[in-house]
mmCIF file of C-alpha atoms and ligand atoms in Angstrom:
data_model
loop_
_atom_site.group_PDB
_atom_site.id
_atom_site.type_symbol
_atom_site.label_atom_id
_atom_site.label_comp_id
_atom_site.label_asym_id
_atom_site.label_seq_id
_atom_site.Cartn_x
_atom_site.Cartn_y
_atom_site.Cartn_z
ATOM 1 C CA MET G 1 117.421 84.892 78.195
ATOM 2 C CA ILE G 2 114.651 87.584 78.103
ATOM 3 C CA VAL G 3 112.514 87.686 81.157
ATOM 4 C CA LEU G 4 109.148 89.401 81.412
ATOM 5 C CA GLY G 5 108.636 90.654 85.048
ATOM 6 C CA ILE G 6 105.193 91.355 86.482
ATOM 7 C CA GLU G 7 104.712 93.162 89.708
ATOM 8 C CA SER G 8 101.235 93.957 91.287
ATOM 9 C CA SER G 9 101.696 93.188 94.939
ATOM 10 C CA CYS G 10 100.406 96.564 96.381
ATOM 11 C CA ASP G 11 99.706 99.908 94.612
ATOM 12 C CA GLU G 12 102.090 99.804 91.737
ATOM 13 C CA THR G 13 101.481 97.890 88.444
ATOM 14 C CA SER G 14 104.796 97.330 86.655
ATOM 15 C CA PHE G 15 106.174 95.292 83.735
ATOM 16 C CA ALA G 16 109.823 95.006 82.786
ATOM 17 C CA LEU G 17 111.957 93.106 80.167
ATOM 18 C CA VAL G 18 115.236 92.187 81.536
ATOM 19 C CA LYS G 19 117.940 90.227 79.757
ATOM 20 C CA ASP G 20 120.143 87.607 81.568
ATOM 21 C CA GLY G 21 119.012 88.910 85.105
ATOM 22 C CA HIS G 22 120.517 92.426 84.911
ATOM 23 C CA GLU G 23 120.110 94.309 81.574
ATOM 24 C CA ILE G 24 116.906 96.293 81.642
ATOM 25 C CA LEU G 25 115.498 96.453 78.123
ATOM 26 C CA ALA G 26 112.283 98.169 78.995
ATOM 27 C CA HIS G 27 110.593 99.021 82.329
ATOM 28 C CA LYS G 28 107.167 100.651 82.946
ATOM 29 C CA ILE G 29 105.650 101.507 86.355
ATOM 30 C CA ALA G 30 102.046 102.773 86.881
ATOM 31 C CA THR G 31 101.762 104.332 90.253
ATOM 32 C CA GLN G 32 98.356 104.901 92.088
ATOM 33 C CA GLU G 33 99.293 107.630 94.425
ATOM 34 C CA ASP G 34 96.444 109.886 93.114
ATOM 35 C CA LEU G 35 93.894 107.123 94.007
ATOM 36 C CA HIS G 36 95.104 106.302 97.573
ATOM 37 C CA SER G 37 96.252 109.848 98.733
ATOM 38 C CA LEU G 38 92.578 110.566 99.591
ATOM 39 C CA TYR G 39 92.601 107.782 102.230
ATOM 40 C CA GLY G 40 96.216 108.178 103.705
ATOM 41 C CA GLY G 41 97.072 104.718 102.753
ATOM 42 C CA VAL G 42 96.324 101.936 100.157
ATOM 43 C CA PHE G 43 92.637 101.098 99.615
ATOM 44 C CA PRO G 44 92.880 97.457 98.468
ATOM 45 C CA GLU G 45 89.774 97.090 96.412
ATOM 46 C CA LEU G 46 90.580 100.328 94.455
ATOM 47 C CA ALA G 47 94.126 99.033 93.946
ATOM 48 C CA CYS G 48 92.810 95.885 92.267
ATOM 49 C CA ARG G 49 90.421 97.706 90.105
ATOM 50 C CA ARG G 50 93.224 99.996 88.866
ATOM 51 C CA HIS G 51 95.621 96.985 88.340
ATOM 52 C CA ILE G 52 93.028 95.478 85.927
ATOM 53 C CA ASP G 53 92.529 98.787 84.104
ATOM 54 C CA VAL G 54 96.203 99.533 83.335
ATOM 55 C CA LEU G 55 97.620 95.898 82.849
ATOM 56 C CA ILE G 56 97.227 95.343 79.278
ATOM 57 C CA PRO G 57 97.980 98.833 77.900
ATOM 58 C CA LEU G 58 101.127 98.849 80.187
ATOM 59 C CA LEU G 59 102.294 95.507 78.818
ATOM 60 C CA ASP G 60 101.830 96.783 75.291
ATOM 61 C CA ASP G 61 103.872 99.854 76.156
ATOM 62 C CA THR G 62 106.674 97.925 77.782
ATOM 63 C CA LEU G 63 106.885 95.749 74.587
ATOM 64 C CA LYS G 64 106.893 98.751 72.460
ATOM 65 C CA GLU G 65 109.735 100.402 74.463
ATOM 66 C CA ALA G 66 111.934 97.372 73.928
ATOM 67 C CA GLY G 67 110.964 96.886 70.403
ATOM 68 C CA LEU G 68 110.076 93.242 71.245
ATOM 69 C CA SER G 69 106.948 90.995 70.901
ATOM 70 C CA LEU G 70 105.581 88.448 73.311
ATOM 71 C CA GLU G 71 107.184 85.676 71.216
ATOM 72 C CA ASP G 72 110.712 87.072 72.183
ATOM 73 C CA VAL G 73 109.997 86.474 75.821
ATOM 74 C CA ASP G 74 111.865 83.326 77.139
ATOM 75 C CA LEU G 75 110.373 83.371 80.770
ATOM 76 C CA ILE G 76 107.440 84.947 82.651
ATOM 77 C CA SER G 77 108.406 85.961 86.223
ATOM 78 C CA VAL G 78 105.672 87.265 88.636
ATOM 79 C CA ALA G 79 105.596 88.520 92.212
ATOM 80 C CA GLN G 80 103.811 85.732 93.978
ATOM 81 C CA GLY G 81 103.762 87.310 97.527
ATOM 82 C CA PRO G 82 103.717 88.751 100.126
ATOM 83 C CA GLY G 83 101.390 91.489 99.498
ATOM 84 C CA LEU G 84 97.704 92.378 98.996
ATOM 85 C CA ILE G 85 96.193 88.998 98.015
ATOM 86 C CA GLY G 86 93.578 90.529 95.435
ATOM 87 C CA ALA G 87 96.299 92.623 93.839
ATOM 88 C CA LEU G 88 98.825 89.681 93.779
ATOM 89 C CA LEU G 89 96.153 87.458 92.043
ATOM 90 C CA ILE G 90 95.733 89.911 89.166
ATOM 91 C CA GLY G 91 99.402 89.879 88.313
ATOM 92 C CA LEU G 92 99.651 85.981 88.808
ATOM 93 C CA SER G 93 96.534 85.468 86.600
ATOM 94 C CA CYS G 94 98.163 87.595 83.869
ATOM 95 C CA ALA G 95 101.359 85.753 84.175
ATOM 96 C CA LYS G 96 99.718 82.338 83.990
ATOM 97 C CA ALA G 97 97.535 83.320 81.061
ATOM 98 C CA LEU G 98 100.664 84.614 79.095
ATOM 99 C CA ALA G 99 102.650 81.533 80.044
ATOM 100 C CA LEU G 100 99.917 79.117 79.017
ATOM 101 C CA ALA G 101 98.951 80.938 75.713
ATOM 102 C CA LEU G 102 102.600 81.439 74.686
ATOM 103 C CA ASN G 103 103.920 78.062 75.964
ATOM 104 C CA LYS G 104 106.570 79.757 77.979
ATOM 105 C CA PRO G 105 107.889 78.709 81.508
ATOM 106 C CA LEU G 106 106.610 80.559 84.520
ATOM 107 C CA VAL G 107 108.353 81.381 87.957
ATOM 108 C CA GLY G 108 106.981 82.858 91.073
ATOM 109 C CA VAL G 109 109.202 85.500 92.973
ATOM 110 C CA ASN G 110 109.192 86.430 96.674
ATOM 111 C CA HIS G 111 108.664 90.326 96.466
ATOM 112 C CA VAL G 112 110.714 91.045 99.585
ATOM 113 C CA GLN G 113 113.772 89.115 98.382
ATOM 114 C CA ALA G 114 113.298 90.884 94.980
ATOM 115 C CA HIS G 115 113.831 94.253 96.751
ATOM 116 C CA LEU G 116 117.280 93.083 97.770
ATOM 117 C CA TYR G 117 117.995 91.645 94.374
ATOM 118 C CA ALA G 118 117.419 95.179 92.950
ATOM 119 C CA ALA G 119 120.680 96.519 94.320
ATOM 120 C CA MET G 120 122.364 93.268 93.199
ATOM 121 C CA MET G 121 121.197 93.605 89.648
ATOM 122 C CA GLU G 122 122.903 96.955 89.370
ATOM 123 C CA ASN G 123 126.135 96.201 91.196
ATOM 124 C CA THR G 124 128.620 93.416 91.551
ATOM 125 C CA VAL G 125 128.125 92.331 95.150
ATOM 126 C CA SER G 126 130.413 89.985 96.967
ATOM 127 C CA LEU G 127 128.482 87.237 98.683
ATOM 128 C CA PRO G 128 127.512 86.209 101.370
ATOM 129 C CA ALA G 129 125.936 89.659 102.261
ATOM 130 C CA LEU G 130 123.631 90.951 104.885
ATOM 131 C CA GLY G 131 120.351 92.235 103.443
ATOM 132 C CA MET G 132 118.083 94.694 104.925
ATOM 133 C CA VAL G 133 114.724 95.317 103.498
ATOM 134 C CA LEU G 134 112.957 98.712 104.436
ATOM 135 C CA SER G 135 109.518 98.901 102.523
ATOM 136 C CA GLY G 136 106.046 99.956 103.149
ATOM 137 C CA GLY G 137 105.077 96.440 104.044
ATOM 138 C CA HIS G 138 108.246 94.771 105.323
ATOM 139 C CA THR G 139 111.256 95.339 107.546
ATOM 140 C CA GLN G 140 113.496 92.312 107.574
ATOM 141 C CA LEU G 141 117.073 91.426 107.934
ATOM 142 C CA MET G 142 118.392 88.645 105.649
ATOM 143 C CA LEU G 143 121.353 86.588 105.005
ATOM 144 C CA ILE G 144 121.951 86.475 101.314
ATOM 145 C CA GLU G 145 123.966 83.418 100.217
ATOM 146 C CA SER G 146 123.208 83.821 96.540
ATOM 147 C CA PRO G 147 120.188 85.510 94.663
ATOM 148 C CA SER G 148 118.113 82.282 94.866
ATOM 149 C CA LYS G 149 119.239 81.559 98.601
ATOM 150 C CA MET G 150 118.027 84.129 101.114
ATOM 151 C CA GLU G 151 117.570 83.378 104.749
ATOM 152 C CA LEU G 152 115.325 85.396 107.141
ATOM 153 C CA LEU G 153 117.292 86.605 110.237
ATOM 154 C CA SER G 154 114.819 88.962 111.832
ATOM 155 C CA LYS G 155 111.734 91.097 111.077
ATOM 156 C CA THR G 156 109.425 93.743 112.670
ATOM 157 C CA LYS G 157 106.991 92.617 115.332
ATOM 158 C CA ASP G 158 104.465 95.187 114.334
ATOM 159 C CA ASP G 159 104.527 98.056 111.857
ATOM 160 C CA ALA G 160 107.001 98.018 108.871
ATOM 161 C CA LEU G 161 109.227 101.245 108.728
ATOM 162 C CA GLY G 162 107.575 102.526 105.530
ATOM 163 C CA GLU G 163 104.148 101.996 107.171
ATOM 164 C CA ALA G 164 105.388 103.984 110.202
ATOM 165 C CA PHE G 165 106.469 106.827 108.040
ATOM 166 C CA ASP G 166 103.076 106.834 106.314
ATOM 167 C CA LYS G 167 101.163 106.924 109.535
ATOM 168 C CA VAL G 168 103.318 109.641 111.061
ATOM 169 C CA ALA G 169 102.768 111.711 107.905
ATOM 170 C CA VAL G 170 98.915 111.428 108.481
ATOM 171 C CA MET G 171 99.503 112.718 112.164
ATOM 172 C CA LEU G 172 101.325 115.712 110.747
ATOM 173 C CA ASP G 173 98.769 116.304 107.998
ATOM 174 C CA LEU G 174 101.155 115.389 105.255
ATOM 175 C CA PRO G 175 99.905 113.729 101.961
ATOM 176 C CA TYR G 176 100.314 110.051 101.025
ATOM 177 C CA PRO G 177 102.797 108.495 100.535
ATOM 178 C CA GLY G 178 104.378 109.968 103.607
ATOM 179 C CA GLY G 179 107.962 108.896 103.387
ATOM 180 C CA PRO G 180 109.146 111.481 100.807
ATOM 181 C CA GLU G 181 107.031 114.304 102.688
ATOM 182 C CA ILE G 182 108.772 113.464 106.052
ATOM 183 C CA GLU G 183 112.109 113.353 104.530
ATOM 184 C CA LYS G 184 111.567 116.886 103.042
ATOM 185 C CA LEU G 185 110.174 118.330 106.258
ATOM 186 C CA ALA G 186 112.933 116.774 108.478
ATOM 187 C CA LYS G 187 115.489 118.762 106.636
ATOM 188 C CA GLN G 188 114.150 121.865 108.457
ATOM 189 C CA GLY G 189 114.063 120.284 111.932
ATOM 190 C CA ASP G 190 116.325 119.349 114.694
ATOM 191 C CA PRO G 191 116.771 115.544 114.911
ATOM 192 C CA LYS G 192 117.586 115.828 118.623
ATOM 193 C CA HIS G 193 114.645 118.012 119.563
ATOM 194 C CA PHE G 194 112.267 115.245 120.637
ATOM 195 C CA PRO G 195 113.774 112.126 122.499
ATOM 196 C CA PHE G 196 111.975 109.477 120.476
ATOM 197 C CA GLN G 197 113.055 105.931 120.461
ATOM 198 C CA ALA G 198 112.247 102.762 118.371
ATOM 199 C CA GLY G 199 111.324 99.608 120.285
ATOM 200 C CA GLN G 200 113.617 96.774 121.538
ATOM 201 C CA ILE G 201 112.349 93.229 121.898
ATOM 202 C CA LYS G 202 113.468 91.319 124.903
ATOM 203 C CA ASP G 203 115.793 88.432 124.033
ATOM 204 C CA GLU G 204 115.579 89.342 120.296
ATOM 205 C CA PRO G 205 118.159 92.010 119.654
ATOM 206 C CA LEU G 206 117.867 91.921 115.952
ATOM 207 C CA SER G 207 114.045 92.202 115.829
ATOM 208 C CA PHE G 208 112.342 95.637 115.074
ATOM 209 C CA SER G 209 109.275 97.376 116.596
ATOM 210 C CA PHE G 210 108.042 100.747 115.359
ATOM 211 C CA SER G 211 104.523 100.875 116.942
ATOM 212 C CA GLY G 212 105.776 102.494 120.163
ATOM 213 C CA LEU G 213 107.729 105.036 118.061
ATOM 214 C CA LYS G 214 104.516 105.810 116.228
ATOM 215 C CA THR G 215 102.771 106.264 119.584
ATOM 216 C CA ASN G 216 105.544 108.543 120.903
ATOM 217 C CA VAL G 217 104.892 110.760 117.857
ATOM 218 C CA LEU G 218 101.131 110.636 118.306
ATOM 219 C CA TYR G 219 101.138 111.794 121.976
ATOM 220 C CA CYS G 220 103.864 114.516 121.134
ATOM 221 C CA SER G 221 101.734 115.857 118.218
ATOM 222 C CA GLN G 222 98.684 116.042 120.495
ATOM 223 C CA LYS G 223 100.773 117.851 123.426
ATOM 224 C CA VAL G 224 102.664 120.498 121.366
ATOM 225 C CA GLU G 225 101.377 123.128 119.067
ATOM 226 C CA LEU G 226 101.583 121.841 115.509
ATOM 227 C CA SER G 227 103.373 124.820 114.228
ATOM 228 C CA PRO G 228 105.465 124.518 111.086
ATOM 229 C CA GLU G 229 108.683 124.376 113.348
ATOM 230 C CA ASN G 230 107.370 121.754 115.706
ATOM 231 C CA LYS G 231 106.222 119.693 112.665
ATOM 232 C CA ALA G 232 109.675 119.807 111.268
ATOM 233 C CA HIS G 233 111.206 118.888 114.569
ATOM 234 C CA ILE G 234 108.830 115.918 114.911
ATOM 235 C CA ALA G 235 109.616 114.720 111.386
ATOM 236 C CA ALA G 236 113.423 115.079 112.044
ATOM 237 C CA SER G 237 113.309 113.416 115.523
ATOM 238 C CA PHE G 238 111.180 110.529 114.281
ATOM 239 C CA GLN G 239 113.574 109.873 111.306
ATOM 240 C CA GLU G 240 116.526 110.086 113.602
ATOM 241 C CA ALA G 241 115.090 107.527 116.096
ATOM 242 C CA ALA G 242 114.109 105.099 113.282
ATOM 243 C CA PHE G 243 117.412 105.278 111.361
ATOM 244 C CA SER G 244 119.470 105.015 114.399
ATOM 245 C CA ASP G 245 117.686 101.803 115.259
ATOM 246 C CA ILE G 246 118.276 100.422 111.805
ATOM 247 C CA CYS G 247 122.003 101.322 111.915
ATOM 248 C CA ASN G 248 122.324 99.830 115.423
ATOM 249 C CA LYS G 249 120.675 96.483 114.363
ATOM 250 C CA ILE G 250 122.657 96.229 111.152
ATOM 251 C CA ALA G 251 125.933 96.822 113.199
ATOM 252 C CA LEU G 252 124.762 94.044 115.566
ATOM 253 C CA ALA G 253 123.919 91.745 112.759
ATOM 254 C CA LEU G 254 127.315 92.372 111.126
ATOM 255 C CA GLU G 255 128.995 91.333 114.367
ATOM 256 C CA LYS G 256 127.140 88.086 114.388
ATOM 257 C CA TYR G 257 127.298 87.227 110.720
ATOM 258 C CA PRO G 258 130.617 87.613 108.963
ATOM 259 C CA VAL G 259 129.636 88.864 105.428
ATOM 260 C CA SER G 260 131.324 90.671 102.620
ATOM 261 C CA ALA G 261 128.844 93.356 101.935
ATOM 262 C CA LEU G 262 125.550 95.059 103.119
ATOM 263 C CA VAL G 263 122.604 95.211 100.602
ATOM 264 C CA LEU G 264 119.624 97.353 101.102
ATOM 265 C CA GLY G 265 116.280 97.635 99.287
ATOM 266 C CA GLY G 266 112.691 98.784 99.560
ATOM 267 C CA GLY G 267 110.980 102.247 99.265
ATOM 268 C CA VAL G 268 112.436 103.757 102.465
ATOM 269 C CA CYS G 269 115.821 103.288 100.820
ATOM 270 C CA ALA G 270 114.979 106.253 98.469
ATOM 271 C CA ASN G 271 115.616 108.449 101.646
ATOM 272 C CA GLN G 272 118.877 110.405 101.328
ATOM 273 C CA THR G 273 119.241 110.935 105.078
ATOM 274 C CA LEU G 274 119.162 107.200 105.566
ATOM 275 C CA ARG G 275 121.738 106.638 102.652
ATOM 276 C CA ALA G 276 124.091 109.120 104.177
ATOM 277 C CA LYS G 277 123.782 107.610 107.733
ATOM 278 C CA ILE G 278 124.542 103.963 106.396
ATOM 279 C CA GLU G 279 127.489 105.355 104.538
ATOM 280 C CA SER G 280 128.930 107.102 107.696
ATOM 281 C CA GLN G 281 127.706 104.795 110.388
ATOM 282 C CA ILE G 282 128.239 101.419 108.700
ATOM 283 C CA SER G 283 130.316 101.575 105.487
ATOM 284 C CA GLN G 284 133.067 103.946 106.748
ATOM 285 C CA ARG G 285 132.987 103.062 110.402
ATOM 286 C CA LEU G 286 132.756 99.163 109.861
ATOM 287 C CA ALA G 287 134.650 99.166 106.523
ATOM 288 C CA ILE G 288 131.995 97.437 104.615
ATOM 289 C CA PRO G 289 130.517 98.206 101.386
ATOM 290 C CA ALA G 290 126.861 99.049 101.274
ATOM 291 C CA TYR G 291 124.770 98.703 98.147
ATOM 292 C CA PHE G 292 121.483 100.604 97.584
ATOM 293 C CA PRO G 293 119.243 100.250 94.530
ATOM 294 C CA SER G 294 118.926 103.385 92.197
ATOM 295 C CA LYS G 295 115.841 105.461 93.140
ATOM 296 C CA LYS G 296 113.610 103.758 90.488
ATOM 297 C CA LEU G 297 114.483 100.250 91.660
ATOM 298 C CA CYS G 298 113.788 101.217 95.408
ATOM 299 C CA LEU G 299 110.106 101.321 94.956
ATOM 300 C CA ASP G 300 108.023 98.383 93.720
ATOM 301 C CA ASN G 301 108.990 97.571 90.180
ATOM 302 C CA GLY G 302 108.932 94.804 87.553
ATOM 303 C CA ALA G 303 112.506 94.925 86.915
ATOM 304 C CA MET G 304 113.573 93.342 90.200
ATOM 305 C CA ILE G 305 110.934 90.611 89.701
ATOM 306 C CA ALA G 306 112.251 89.683 86.232
ATOM 307 C CA GLY G 307 115.898 89.849 87.591
ATOM 308 C CA LEU G 308 115.365 87.524 90.480
ATOM 309 C CA GLY G 309 113.121 85.285 88.404
ATOM 310 C CA TYR G 310 116.067 84.668 86.032
ATOM 311 C CA HIS G 311 118.198 83.208 88.935
ATOM 312 C CA LEU G 312 115.309 81.115 90.418
ATOM 313 C CA TYR G 313 114.659 79.579 86.920
ATOM 314 C CA GLN G 314 118.361 78.812 86.655
ATOM 315 C CA SER G 315 118.543 77.115 90.053
ATOM 316 C CA SER G 316 115.120 75.329 90.363
ATOM 317 C CA GLY G 317 113.363 75.365 86.799
ATOM 318 C CA ALA G 318 109.881 76.376 86.125
ATOM 319 C CA ALA G 319 106.822 76.665 88.613
ATOM 320 C CA PRO G 320 103.697 74.686 88.019
ATOM 321 C CA PHE G 321 100.510 76.283 86.922
ATOM 322 C CA ASP G 322 98.834 76.048 90.185
ATOM 323 C CA LEU G 323 101.377 78.401 91.684
ATOM 324 C CA PRO G 324 99.529 80.203 94.513
ATOM 325 C CA ALA G 325 99.652 83.877 95.631
ATOM 326 C CA PHE G 326 100.536 84.360 99.322
ATOM 327 C CA ALA G 327 99.686 87.335 101.444
ATOM 328 C CA ARG G 328 102.300 86.934 104.191
ATOM 329 C CA SER G 329 105.965 85.760 104.181
HETATM 330 O O1 KG4 A 1 108.986 99.109 98.580
HETATM 331 P P1 KG4 A 1 107.756 99.954 98.489
HETATM 332 O O2 KG4 A 1 107.424 100.777 97.251
HETATM 333 O O3 KG4 A 1 106.384 99.151 98.706
HETATM 334 C C1 KG4 A 1 106.359 98.049 99.482
HETATM 335 O O4 KG4 A 1 106.729 97.010 99.087
HETATM 336 O O5 KG4 A 1 105.712 98.151 100.684
HETATM 337 O O6 KG4 A 1 107.782 101.030 99.663
HETATM 338 C C2 KG4 A 1 106.770 102.070 99.873
HETATM 339 C C3 KG4 A 1 107.133 102.752 101.195
HETATM 340 C C4 KG4 A 1 106.119 103.718 101.534
HETATM 341 O O7 KG4 A 1 105.720 103.614 102.943
HETATM 342 C C5 KG4 A 1 106.727 105.063 101.406
HETATM 343 O O8 KG4 A 1 106.351 106.002 102.388
HETATM 344 C C6 KG4 A 1 108.191 104.692 101.736
HETATM 345 O O9 KG4 A 1 108.315 103.476 100.944
HETATM 346 N N1 KG4 A 1 109.064 105.801 101.119
HETATM 347 C C7 KG4 A 1 109.905 106.562 101.810
HETATM 348 C C8 KG4 A 1 110.617 107.397 100.966
HETATM 349 N N2 KG4 A 1 110.092 107.150 99.719
HETATM 350 C C9 KG4 A 1 109.228 106.115 99.828
HETATM 351 N N3 KG4 A 1 110.251 106.485 103.140
HETATM 352 C C10 KG4 A 1 111.040 107.379 103.536
HETATM 353 N N4 KG4 A 1 111.678 108.286 102.776
HETATM 354 C C11 KG4 A 1 111.546 108.270 101.495
HETATM 355 N N5 KG4 A 1 112.090 109.204 100.793
HETATM 356 ZN ZN1 ZN A 2 107.709 96.398 97.855
#
């Protein structure tokens, strides 16, 4: 079954053609970093306009890369939410128009769950697994029973981790998106230089909170001279506090939920320091395999939408044409 995946939930427009849920035949991603870097974050109205501009040429390029035509597509899968509502509606309208015109079935995919499926489409993962999503918009722990059955265990009470990276980057005068810039700068700093800490939520040991950590960094950046050395120490100490908290909460969740594997996904998973820490603190110490997506599938992409859409169609069939977009999960 050949599935066309459509992703437009934030600032990436992406199409992919994926066979049987895992074989990527073609994959195109149009990023908008140039557009939003001026603002230090995503400017929703501009994101929507860019999605509209690139949508049709990008679809043509994707079909050309696979050497296929629209008639070869068996299923249209689209990111339904969560995300920016205007941006989601553009992808959803495109998906509905294609499904209607071509008389093909349509499915709507949860974008956050698709981030976890990204690592599952590239690896054979024993289930049940614990899922950890670390993206620009979401920080969530999930119990994965199957690709089409994921249960939310906990999430952030305030900022998502990627969002905290982007905001700390603005405090350090680094360009958008901040994650890769913080990672680079942190390599030259001492992770123990500043005693930053992520938040803990009373009676909710698996929930996350990063707004206090962000405020720690803000006050520190106002107090110390922002020399290149201090900026590197701040970046390294922020990263250390954030990733220690992620590892601690994953370890706690693994104690509570007996699973066979850990699956991670989302843009922050492109970070090599995080990958190394998960490997040493979780995989080796707790003897549990951890699966990350390849770098291209960490960020928002159409392949994970096509891949998960395949499984949703197998388990529940096609969605109706009044399928709505949703901004929040
Ligand atoms: O998953 P994603 O593409 O978008 C959402 O669904 O939100 O994630 C984008 C986020 C941004 O906040 C970006 O700063 C962060 O992922 N990111 C990173 C790295 N690369 C991207 N964070 C930390 N280290 C990185 N290397
Ligand atoms: Zn995402």
